[in-house]
Structures are given as C-alpha cells and as structure tokens.
Amino acid sequence: MPARKQGLRARAQRHAAVGDDGKLLFDHPAFKDLLDSHATCSSPHVEKETVTVDDARNGFDVPVIVRKPHKANLGLRMPKPSLSPRDVANATCPKSLIPILDVKLQTSQKRASLDEWCQYWERTPRAKVLNVISLEITGTVLGAQVKAPDFVDEVDWSATAWPADAPPSTFKHEGCGCDGGKRIPTLVTARRMLGLEPLTKGDEEEGDKVQHKNSARLLSPPRVRKYVLMSVAGSFTDFHVDFGGTSVWYHVLRGAKRMYLAPPTEKNLDAFKRWTRGSQREKTFAEYLTGKVCAVDLHEGDTLIIPSGWIHAVYTPVDSMVFGGNFLTMSHVPSQLRICSVEDSLDVAPEARFPNNGAVMWYALLRAADALNESLAFDADDHSERAWAAFRRAPSTIAERSGLKLLASFLRKTLQSSKFAAGVTAPPDEIADVCTYATLDAVDAMLKGERCVDVVQKGVLIKGVSTLGLSAATLRCNVRVPQRFHPDNRASLMEAGGARRRKPGELKRRAAAVAGRFVAACAAAARAEDAEPWQERAERRRVERERAAAHAVARAAAAALEMPPLPPLKKPRSAYLRLPPFVEAGETVDVPLPPSLLTARRRRQGPATTRVVVPADALPHRVMKVLVPADDMDVVVGAPAPAPPPTVEEIRAAYQREQAAAPRPPPRPAPPPREKSARQQARKRARAVTQDS
C-alpha cells in the first residue's frame, strides 16, 4: 500500500519553526529557512540610480531599489550610521512610551519607555526578540536631521495637499508628562518583557492594561512621514499591507534587512484576507500563495521604495537601524482605495488605519482640481513661465488623471451613502456643505477639458490662483480665455461680481480643446528642459555673456569715432515648438515658428522656420524646447546670414581708410545775383535822390 500523502500543515509540523502546539515560532532561527523555502520566484524589483518626480507621477509598478553608491541622487538627509537607540532617545524623549512588537506573539500591545528600550538594546544576551517599528519622529531634533527623498516631497498628499496654514506636526509624548499630560507609570509587565526584571507566570500572554489610542489631530498633517525602526537580530514582522494603501520609502542606515514581497493581485489580496481571518500562527502567508513569494536583500545605505498595496514581510539578520515613511499619491489611487476596501472587510480598528484619511482625500482632490483649472486658463501657444509652471502642477500623466477621476467618483459615493465608509471622514470644515457636490461636478468637467465656470450658479465661485481655491465658497470668479476666442475681444468671460454678457459654452470648449492637447506635451517638454546638463547650460550662458560684452564694446567704439551706431544685438529666444508629423529621431527638420516669436516686419514677409535635430525624447508628444536663433526670427528664410559685428580695430581701420580715400568735395559756386523787383529798384532810386539833395 503506497504511503499516504501529507498536506502542507502536516509537513509543516515536522519543521523546526513549528512548535509542539502546531504554532509557528517567529523568533526561532529556523523560521527564516521556512520563509526562504517559500520564496521560490525571482524578485520583480528594479534597481535604479535615482527616482525622479516623473517616475512617481507615472506610478510604481514594482519595488525600486537605489543602492548605496547612488543614495545621494535621491536627496536624502540622514544621521550618521553610528546612530544608536540611546541617541534616538536623547533626540526625542527618553521617558515617552512606545509600542514594542513581541516577535514571538506578533503583537504590539505592550509599551515601554525609550530609556528602558535602550537598556534592553544594550544588554546581551537578550531575554526576548523584540522590535520597534512605529516610532514617528516628526517635530523632534532627530526628525530635523531626517529628510525624505525629493520625489516624496513633490507627490505626497500630506506635504502638498494639506493646508499650508495648518499647525505643524509635533512629537506625541505618551505617558511622560512632557506635553502637560498626565504621567502614566511604567508597567511592571513591560520591564519584565524587556528582560529588565525576572519573568513571572502569565507575563508572556498578558497585555498591557492601559491602551493608548492614536487620536489624530484634525488640524495637523498626518504623522506618517518619518519613522525610525530599531530591530534586533532575529526580528521578524509578519506579512502585512501598510495602512491606507500607502507607498513606503525604506532606508537602511545600519545593518541589513531581508524583504519578502508579494504583488497586490486580486488572488493575492483574497488569499491575504483568508489568511488574516484564519489562524496566522498555524500557517505562513506563503502557503496560501503556493510559494509565490520573492525575497530582496537590503544592506547598509540601500533604499527601497515599496509601491502601494504590496504585501510584504521583513526579517532582520543583524541589529539594524532603519528610517522610512509612508506617503499617498494621486497615481496610486486605485490601489489605495482597494486596500481601504480590504481594511473594511477585515474590520481593521480606526487607530490602525491612516489618520484623517478622508480629509487627506478631500484636500488632494481640491489641490489637484485647482492645478488643473489653472492650467486650462492658459492658451496652448502661451510660452510664459507661469503657463508652463501651471501645466507642470496639473495632473498630466495618465495615472494621475485616472486617479483623480476615480477619487472624485469614490468621494461622491461616500456623500450619497447614509454613512461614510469606514476610515473616511466627512469633508473638512473649509468646504461648505453646499459646495461638495458642485466641486465634484467641477472636477468631472475639468477632466473633460472644460474650464470651470458653470459651478458659480451652484454656490462655488472659483479662482484658480487662490491659495484656498475650490475649498472656499466666497471667492470671486475671473476666468481667463484667450482673446482671439472671445467675440468682444475681451480677455475674461466674467468680471468680478459681474454678469455674463454672452453664453461662454462654445468659447470655453474651443479654448479647452487647444489647451488640453498640450497638458501631456508640456510635461514631456519640461522634463526635457530639466534633463539638460548643467555644464551645457553654463557654457551656453557664458557664450551669450561674452557676445553681449563684445557687442557693447563695439557700439562704444563706433560712438567714440563718430560712426553710425551699430544695430542692437539680436538675442536668441527659448521656445517650445511642435515638430512636424512623421519625423524620426536624429533627423534634421525645419520646424515652423509661432508668430509670437517674429518681429512685425518679419511677420509681414510670411511664415518662418528654424532647423533642429530631433531628439528621441521629443517623439512621444512631438514637442521640444528650441533655442531659436535671432536670424530665424528676423531675416527671411533662405537669405544669407548677416556678417558678425566688427571689432574695435576693424571699425578704426575702416574709418581711417574712408578719411584717406574719400575725395574732397569741390567748392560751391557763388550763387548768381538775384534780380531786384521794380519796387525795390524804385526805393533805391528814391534813396539816392534824397542823399544827393
């Protein structure tokens, strides 16, 4: 009779990482081998030298790793690698209570002061394997020494969308009395957990009697941007998804980490919900995924960016110090809302969710709508810095525009339901009740390319350049439309407080059709502008300065020699030009110039072009930034180029040659005597008779 096959659970019982009671031993060294046996697929991560804002606005599909040699490209600012937990305590508050993760139980119910945690860290051997993963340091001396990557500051909702006049985030002193609160004595069970006092029976499963809820401050930004993680060797954090579907940046200051990752597919999220509802102490999450887990090793100085929704676990082989932070972006709205739905189905406690998630969503919607509304106010042919800055602030990528549309639809559903979804609060107080639906209607209209003016009759008066923007209901409307689109040659459809003279529907659609096509193209051209090496830019500006100085000397010499004044120096102009269709990279083509770059005399002579070499990065949108020579803007195309301005020696030599070779003009002949009139002759004769007499 053949041997009976055993299931996964029966096979796991014989593994050293499973105890006699059939439960996993997370703090056992053999547990890492069990995880590695499930990490059978190759890691889908990518390694880059840097992560730009454009990468974040397009969205991360897989985890990104920036190794230690390239960490300066991220714009990080970190303390010295020799930072110790004692330094962390001195730079924050040594008496503040912090949650301690018991690796064996995978719970954070017990708390201890930072001072006691330092005593535990400095002791060897340690009584238990413990971990600190949720110490937020914003508003402390240590927090001032830590700076998130540059791209996080540009896309994070907490940094960009939260009102600028809100009070800054401060460090939460829990149980120490430093902030004026009541001092909570350190529990004896916490000291026994850290190994500072002998263990007694029942301490392993006993939790703290005092529970502290992380009550979010409604006026301050969410405190999720700067965390310090202090992990001893053998620490393990079980599989989880970061709250609210946030993305994570993770920098290893000292030590090493091993990350186990699983993509947020529908099957994996369903397996995650089944595993969470079941007994997490009997099977690993990898068994629910039939081994489809990948592993990534991080060393000192490495930085990892985990996209929204990725299911991950962390193992610490040696004592490690790590800094990280969570952030929400417009490009990951589908994944963020999906994780919120998973949290709803699992009945996650409010204190374990993203703080003030509903307010952050509303603020992000309003700020994105303001930027989009402001970009629609400019004409596509407007090459001013203000126009291009508005185009760059507006949601321009496909991921951001689809995320804004989905976010508006989600918030509309929360308003229509009898109660708000779990984890989503009411709109902030800055938004009046009569403005919420009108604001969502305005966002839907702007995503179609329409400038937002119709919402005035619904109670919202919009001005895109305002700091409050759509979040205020007392602003005046002053919508700018290109002058050539208006029948009365007026630059505004509505004056402040005035009434409409004409129905602006058709004019608004025509203006938006022109500006809407340039939203993505402007972003691509701006990226190409930023990609210009600073060496080339400095060299180009140096040549321009030398040319201007030489021309000024030549003009001064001509004036000193009493020669005709030299014409003014013609300077090249920088402009964004549209390439002809069907061009290839490296091809030399003649690009037509807009009339705004031409002089009045050149405009009367017909269209003008400039010759450029097409770069590869300009092909997707067929827009590139060109430094147009002055001759192309002033001289007829095809005419010979004018001679360069003469030098001082040439001007002096030419003047001397002209003085020597020029013939002297002949003397002027004396004019013939003029014949006097009869009256003058009669007067002369009468005068002579009088003198004779």
mmCIF file of C-alpha atoms in Angstrom, residues 28-298:
data_model
loop_
_atom_site.group_PDB
_atom_site.id
_atom_site.type_symbol
_atom_site.label_atom_id
_atom_site.label_comp_id
_atom_site.label_asym_id
_atom_site.label_seq_id
_atom_site.Cartn_x
_atom_site.Cartn_y
_atom_site.Cartn_z
ATOM 1 C CA HIS A 28 13.179 30.745 16.083
ATOM 2 C CA PRO A 29 16.245 30.880 13.762
ATOM 3 C CA ALA A 30 14.730 28.100 11.650
ATOM 4 C CA PHE A 31 11.769 30.301 10.750
ATOM 5 C CA LYS A 32 13.952 32.184 8.236
ATOM 6 C CA ASP A 33 14.714 28.883 6.485
ATOM 7 C CA LEU A 34 10.999 28.186 6.306
ATOM 8 C CA LEU A 35 10.386 31.565 4.656
ATOM 9 C CA ASP A 36 13.246 31.064 2.214
ATOM 10 C CA SER A 37 11.801 27.712 1.185
ATOM 11 C CA HIS A 38 8.638 29.535 0.061
ATOM 12 C CA ALA A 39 10.468 32.385 -1.702
ATOM 13 C CA THR A 40 10.851 30.422 -4.926
ATOM 14 C CA CYS A 41 10.089 33.041 -7.616
ATOM 15 C CA SER A 42 12.509 35.692 -8.844
ATOM 16 C CA SER A 43 12.103 39.185 -7.459
ATOM 17 C CA PRO A 44 10.331 41.645 -9.813
ATOM 18 C CA HIS A 45 12.148 44.662 -8.379
ATOM 19 C CA VAL A 46 14.273 47.038 -10.459
ATOM 20 C CA GLU A 47 17.493 48.765 -9.438
ATOM 21 C CA LYS A 48 17.960 52.397 -10.455
ATOM 22 C CA GLU A 49 20.478 55.112 -9.846
ATOM 23 C CA THR A 50 17.748 57.578 -8.873
ATOM 24 C CA VAL A 51 13.983 58.012 -8.679
ATOM 25 C CA THR A 52 12.581 61.196 -10.215
ATOM 26 C CA VAL A 53 9.308 63.028 -9.726
ATOM 27 C CA ASP A 54 8.157 61.882 -13.162
ATOM 28 C CA ASP A 55 8.654 58.257 -12.111
ATOM 29 C CA ALA A 56 6.462 58.849 -9.070
ATOM 30 C CA ARG A 57 3.788 60.674 -11.115
ATOM 31 C CA ASN A 58 3.639 57.780 -13.574
ATOM 32 C CA GLY A 59 3.283 55.330 -10.683
ATOM 33 C CA PHE A 60 5.462 52.471 -9.446
ATOM 34 C CA ASP A 61 4.586 49.038 -10.788
ATOM 35 C CA VAL A 62 7.294 47.082 -8.952
ATOM 36 C CA PRO A 63 9.573 47.832 -5.990
ATOM 37 C CA VAL A 64 12.560 50.057 -6.762
ATOM 38 C CA ILE A 65 15.962 49.776 -5.074
ATOM 39 C CA VAL A 66 18.601 52.507 -5.054
ATOM 40 C CA ARG A 67 21.880 51.080 -3.820
ATOM 41 C CA LYS A 68 24.339 52.823 -1.518
ATOM 42 C CA PRO A 69 26.661 54.303 -4.228
ATOM 43 C CA HIS A 70 23.714 56.276 -5.672
ATOM 44 C CA LYS A 71 21.859 57.285 -2.493
ATOM 45 C CA ALA A 72 22.944 60.938 -2.922
ATOM 46 C CA ASN A 73 20.789 61.125 -6.070
ATOM 47 C CA LEU A 74 17.619 60.766 -4.003
ATOM 48 C CA GLY A 75 18.190 63.920 -1.958
ATOM 49 C CA LEU A 76 18.074 62.031 1.343
ATOM 50 C CA ARG A 77 19.402 63.538 4.556
ATOM 51 C CA MET A 78 20.230 61.046 7.287
ATOM 52 C CA PRO A 79 22.095 60.987 10.620
ATOM 53 C CA LYS A 80 25.457 59.284 10.898
ATOM 54 C CA PRO A 81 25.412 55.460 10.614
ATOM 55 C CA SER A 82 26.765 55.274 14.162
ATOM 56 C CA LEU A 83 23.352 56.395 15.491
ATOM 57 C CA SER A 84 22.295 54.272 18.468
ATOM 58 C CA PRO A 85 18.951 53.855 20.277
ATOM 59 C CA ARG A 86 20.386 55.950 23.101
ATOM 60 C CA ASP A 87 20.931 58.797 20.617
ATOM 61 C CA VAL A 88 17.344 58.352 19.420
ATOM 62 C CA ALA A 89 16.060 58.631 22.980
ATOM 63 C CA ASN A 90 18.090 61.766 23.704
ATOM 64 C CA ALA A 91 16.906 63.405 20.449
ATOM 65 C CA THR A 92 13.207 62.641 21.116
ATOM 66 C CA CYS A 93 12.064 61.941 24.689
ATOM 67 C CA PRO A 94 13.629 59.195 26.871
ATOM 68 C CA LYS A 95 10.516 58.884 29.064
ATOM 69 C CA SER A 96 7.945 58.641 26.277
ATOM 70 C CA LEU A 97 6.165 55.277 25.981
ATOM 71 C CA ILE A 98 6.483 53.492 22.639
ATOM 72 C CA PRO A 99 4.787 50.306 21.345
ATOM 73 C CA ILE A 100 7.011 47.218 21.402
ATOM 74 C CA LEU A 101 6.437 44.392 18.911
ATOM 75 C CA ASP A 102 6.827 40.983 20.545
ATOM 76 C CA VAL A 103 8.195 38.894 17.661
ATOM 77 C CA LYS A 104 7.064 35.612 19.238
ATOM 78 C CA LEU A 105 3.448 36.769 19.616
ATOM 79 C CA GLN A 106 3.412 39.280 16.707
ATOM 80 C CA THR A 107 1.549 41.813 18.871
ATOM 81 C CA SER A 108 2.306 45.419 19.883
ATOM 82 C CA GLN A 109 0.038 45.685 22.897
ATOM 83 C CA LYS A 110 2.796 46.276 25.442
ATOM 84 C CA ARG A 111 4.604 49.569 25.795
ATOM 85 C CA ALA A 112 7.855 50.688 27.368
ATOM 86 C CA SER A 113 9.764 53.935 27.615
ATOM 87 C CA LEU A 114 12.575 54.757 25.240
ATOM 88 C CA ASP A 115 15.012 54.692 28.144
ATOM 89 C CA GLU A 116 14.016 51.126 29.009
ATOM 90 C CA TRP A 117 14.240 50.139 25.362
ATOM 91 C CA CYS A 118 17.828 51.412 25.302
ATOM 92 C CA GLN A 119 18.642 49.278 28.338
ATOM 93 C CA TYR A 120 17.190 46.250 26.539
ATOM 94 C CA TRP A 121 19.199 47.012 23.373
ATOM 95 C CA GLU A 122 22.468 47.339 25.293
ATOM 96 C CA ARG A 123 22.001 44.002 27.107
ATOM 97 C CA THR A 124 23.365 40.757 25.688
ATOM 98 C CA PRO A 125 22.070 38.126 25.625
ATOM 99 C CA ARG A 126 18.540 39.444 25.391
ATOM 100 C CA ALA A 127 15.607 37.755 27.104
ATOM 101 C CA LYS A 128 13.286 38.095 24.100
ATOM 102 C CA VAL A 129 13.341 39.122 20.458
ATOM 103 C CA LEU A 130 11.573 42.487 20.340
ATOM 104 C CA ASN A 131 11.178 45.137 17.675
ATOM 105 C CA VAL A 132 10.268 48.853 17.401
ATOM 106 C CA ILE A 133 8.651 49.722 14.069
ATOM 107 C CA SER A 134 6.207 52.576 14.744
ATOM 108 C CA LEU A 135 8.150 55.440 16.351
ATOM 109 C CA GLU A 136 7.240 58.605 14.414
ATOM 110 C CA ILE A 137 9.821 61.368 14.945
ATOM 111 C CA THR A 138 8.306 64.387 13.189
ATOM 112 C CA GLY A 139 8.765 67.535 15.252
ATOM 113 C CA THR A 140 11.846 66.324 17.139
ATOM 114 C CA VAL A 141 15.561 67.070 16.927
ATOM 115 C CA LEU A 142 16.072 63.707 15.256
ATOM 116 C CA GLY A 143 13.258 64.426 12.806
ATOM 117 C CA ALA A 144 15.030 67.599 11.704
ATOM 118 C CA GLN A 145 18.068 65.500 10.753
ATOM 119 C CA VAL A 146 15.999 63.241 8.506
ATOM 120 C CA LYS A 147 14.718 64.263 5.076
ATOM 121 C CA ALA A 148 12.633 62.077 2.809
ATOM 122 C CA PRO A 149 13.608 61.629 -0.867
ATOM 123 C CA ASP A 150 12.975 64.618 -3.094
ATOM 124 C CA PHE A 151 10.262 62.920 -5.135
ATOM 125 C CA VAL A 152 8.262 62.158 -1.973
ATOM 126 C CA ASP A 153 8.065 65.867 -1.096
ATOM 127 C CA GLU A 154 6.647 66.583 -4.576
ATOM 128 C CA VAL A 155 3.888 63.935 -4.712
ATOM 129 C CA ASP A 156 2.961 63.184 -1.084
ATOM 130 C CA TRP A 157 -0.569 64.345 -0.230
ATOM 131 C CA SER A 158 0.405 65.155 3.344
ATOM 132 C CA ALA A 159 3.103 67.556 2.081
ATOM 133 C CA THR A 160 1.436 69.094 -0.990
ATOM 134 C CA ALA A 161 -2.317 68.979 -0.390
ATOM 135 C CA TRP A 162 -2.625 69.748 3.315
ATOM 136 C CA PRO A 163 -3.405 73.434 4.061
ATOM 137 C CA ALA A 164 -0.239 75.486 4.447
ATOM 138 C CA ASP A 165 -1.656 77.453 7.380
ATOM 139 C CA ALA A 166 -2.285 74.307 9.447
ATOM 140 C CA PRO A 167 -0.212 73.907 12.625
ATOM 141 C CA PRO A 168 2.892 71.741 12.123
ATOM 142 C CA SER A 169 3.062 68.200 13.386
ATOM 143 C CA THR A 170 4.559 67.778 16.847
ATOM 144 C CA PHE A 171 6.010 64.762 18.607
ATOM 145 C CA LYS A 172 3.471 62.843 20.701
ATOM 146 C CA HIS A 173 4.740 62.465 24.261
ATOM 147 C CA GLU A 174 2.828 59.458 25.557
ATOM 148 C CA GLY A 175 2.862 58.831 29.273
ATOM 149 C CA CYS A 176 5.840 61.061 30.084
ATOM 150 C CA GLY A 177 4.065 64.302 31.030
ATOM 151 C CA CYS A 178 6.393 66.453 28.888
ATOM 152 C CA ASP A 179 3.473 67.957 26.962
ATOM 153 C CA GLY A 180 1.476 68.779 30.075
ATOM 154 C CA GLY A 181 -0.411 65.484 30.109
ATOM 155 C CA LYS A 182 -0.760 63.081 32.984
ATOM 156 C CA ARG A 183 2.257 60.887 33.700
ATOM 157 C CA ILE A 184 1.487 57.193 33.230
ATOM 158 C CA PRO A 185 3.741 54.936 35.324
ATOM 159 C CA THR A 186 5.738 52.285 33.501
ATOM 160 C CA LEU A 187 4.070 48.907 33.845
ATOM 161 C CA VAL A 188 5.939 46.117 35.575
ATOM 162 C CA THR A 189 4.995 43.743 32.785
ATOM 163 C CA ALA A 190 6.837 45.944 30.301
ATOM 164 C CA ARG A 191 10.071 45.761 32.293
ATOM 165 C CA ARG A 192 9.706 42.002 32.526
ATOM 166 C CA MET A 193 9.073 41.812 28.791
ATOM 167 C CA LEU A 194 12.329 43.698 28.120
ATOM 168 C CA GLY A 195 14.228 41.393 30.444
ATOM 169 C CA LEU A 196 14.933 44.154 32.973
ATOM 170 C CA GLU A 197 13.106 42.192 35.707
ATOM 171 C CA PRO A 198 12.528 38.433 36.223
ATOM 172 C CA LEU A 199 9.626 36.895 34.329
ATOM 173 C CA THR A 200 6.599 35.592 36.187
ATOM 174 C CA LYS A 201 3.979 33.129 35.105
ATOM 175 C CA GLY A 202 1.435 34.579 32.712
ATOM 176 C CA ASP A 203 3.567 37.505 31.572
ATOM 177 C CA GLU A 204 4.103 36.094 28.073
ATOM 178 C CA GLU A 205 0.456 36.219 27.052
ATOM 179 C CA GLU A 206 -0.561 39.148 29.232
ATOM 180 C CA GLY A 207 -1.086 42.509 27.539
ATOM 181 C CA ASP A 208 -0.920 45.959 28.993
ATOM 182 C CA LYS A 209 -3.988 47.082 30.855
ATOM 183 C CA VAL A 210 -3.624 50.624 29.605
ATOM 184 C CA GLN A 211 -4.374 51.143 25.921
ATOM 185 C CA HIS A 212 -3.494 54.384 24.206
ATOM 186 C CA LYS A 213 -5.393 55.325 21.097
ATOM 187 C CA ASN A 214 -3.597 57.316 18.459
ATOM 188 C CA SER A 215 -6.133 60.086 18.325
ATOM 189 C CA ALA A 216 -5.471 62.063 15.166
ATOM 190 C CA ARG A 217 -5.227 65.828 15.388
ATOM 191 C CA LEU A 218 -7.684 67.265 12.913
ATOM 192 C CA LEU A 219 -5.698 70.424 12.257
ATOM 193 C CA SER A 220 -2.202 68.964 11.879
ATOM 194 C CA PRO A 221 -0.962 66.884 8.927
ATOM 195 C CA PRO A 222 -0.894 63.107 9.456
ATOM 196 C CA ARG A 223 2.243 62.000 11.303
ATOM 197 C CA VAL A 224 3.332 59.220 8.955
ATOM 198 C CA ARG A 225 6.261 60.754 7.075
ATOM 199 C CA LYS A 226 9.283 59.912 9.268
ATOM 200 C CA TYR A 227 9.645 56.652 11.189
ATOM 201 C CA VAL A 228 12.665 55.155 12.911
ATOM 202 C CA LEU A 229 12.800 51.361 13.160
ATOM 203 C CA MET A 230 15.097 49.725 15.712
ATOM 204 C CA SER A 231 15.306 45.949 15.203
ATOM 205 C CA VAL A 232 17.464 43.411 16.978
ATOM 206 C CA ALA A 233 18.903 40.359 15.250
ATOM 207 C CA GLY A 234 16.244 37.731 14.539
ATOM 208 C CA SER A 235 13.351 40.206 14.454
ATOM 209 C CA PHE A 236 10.514 39.412 12.102
ATOM 210 C CA THR A 237 7.472 41.412 11.059
ATOM 211 C CA ASP A 238 4.790 39.173 9.592
ATOM 212 C CA PHE A 239 3.153 39.763 6.210
ATOM 213 C CA HIS A 240 1.090 42.929 6.109
ATOM 214 C CA VAL A 241 -0.076 45.800 3.891
ATOM 215 C CA ASP A 242 0.692 49.340 5.001
ATOM 216 C CA PHE A 243 -2.336 51.270 6.209
ATOM 217 C CA GLY A 244 -4.476 53.081 3.659
ATOM 218 C CA GLY A 245 -2.550 51.543 0.767
ATOM 219 C CA THR A 246 0.352 53.933 1.329
ATOM 220 C CA SER A 247 3.607 53.594 -0.539
ATOM 221 C CA VAL A 248 6.783 53.307 1.530
ATOM 222 C CA TRP A 249 10.339 54.580 1.305
ATOM 223 C CA TYR A 250 12.734 52.477 3.389
ATOM 224 C CA HIS A 251 16.407 53.411 4.008
ATOM 225 C CA VAL A 252 18.769 51.085 5.886
ATOM 226 C CA LEU A 253 21.041 53.318 7.965
ATOM 227 C CA ARG A 254 22.922 50.446 9.593
ATOM 228 C CA GLY A 255 22.575 46.680 9.481
ATOM 229 C CA ALA A 256 20.676 44.576 6.929
ATOM 230 C CA LYS A 257 17.140 43.537 6.051
ATOM 231 C CA ARG A 258 15.529 40.761 4.042
ATOM 232 C CA MET A 259 12.175 41.680 2.474
ATOM 233 C CA TYR A 260 9.608 39.100 1.358
ATOM 234 C CA LEU A 261 7.265 40.633 -1.230
ATOM 235 C CA ALA A 262 4.055 39.629 -2.990
ATOM 236 C CA PRO A 263 2.302 41.769 -5.657
ATOM 237 C CA PRO A 264 -1.204 43.112 -4.888
ATOM 238 C CA THR A 265 -3.101 41.000 -7.395
ATOM 239 C CA GLU A 266 -6.722 40.050 -6.825
ATOM 240 C CA LYS A 267 -5.781 36.446 -5.965
ATOM 241 C CA ASN A 268 -3.084 37.548 -3.536
ATOM 242 C CA LEU A 269 -5.394 40.021 -1.771
ATOM 243 C CA ASP A 270 -8.110 37.377 -1.463
ATOM 244 C CA ALA A 271 -5.530 34.985 -0.027
ATOM 245 C CA PHE A 272 -4.374 37.722 2.351
ATOM 246 C CA LYS A 273 -7.935 38.203 3.635
ATOM 247 C CA ARG A 274 -8.418 34.447 4.135
ATOM 248 C CA TRP A 275 -5.078 34.197 5.923
ATOM 249 C CA THR A 276 -5.863 37.169 8.185
ATOM 250 C CA ARG A 277 -9.297 35.810 9.124
ATOM 251 C CA GLY A 278 -7.803 32.412 9.888
ATOM 252 C CA SER A 279 -5.157 31.402 12.396
ATOM 253 C CA GLN A 280 -1.964 33.232 11.460
ATOM 254 C CA ARG A 281 0.007 31.187 13.970
ATOM 255 C CA GLU A 282 -0.538 27.870 12.160
ATOM 256 C CA LYS A 283 0.439 28.643 8.551
ATOM 257 C CA THR A 284 2.619 31.168 6.850
ATOM 258 C CA PHE A 285 1.064 33.507 4.324
ATOM 259 C CA ALA A 286 3.299 31.977 1.658
ATOM 260 C CA GLU A 287 1.412 28.689 1.953
ATOM 261 C CA TYR A 288 -1.784 30.449 0.901
ATOM 262 C CA LEU A 289 0.036 31.701 -2.202
ATOM 263 C CA THR A 290 1.504 28.273 -3.064
ATOM 264 C CA GLY A 291 5.025 29.643 -2.712
ATOM 265 C CA LYS A 292 4.720 32.701 -4.974
ATOM 266 C CA VAL A 293 6.798 34.997 -2.787
ATOM 267 C CA CYS A 294 10.020 36.803 -3.728
ATOM 268 C CA ALA A 295 12.873 37.910 -1.463
ATOM 269 C CA VAL A 296 15.070 41.027 -1.651
ATOM 270 C CA ASP A 297 18.193 41.680 0.441
ATOM 271 C CA LEU A 298 18.993 45.206 1.627
#
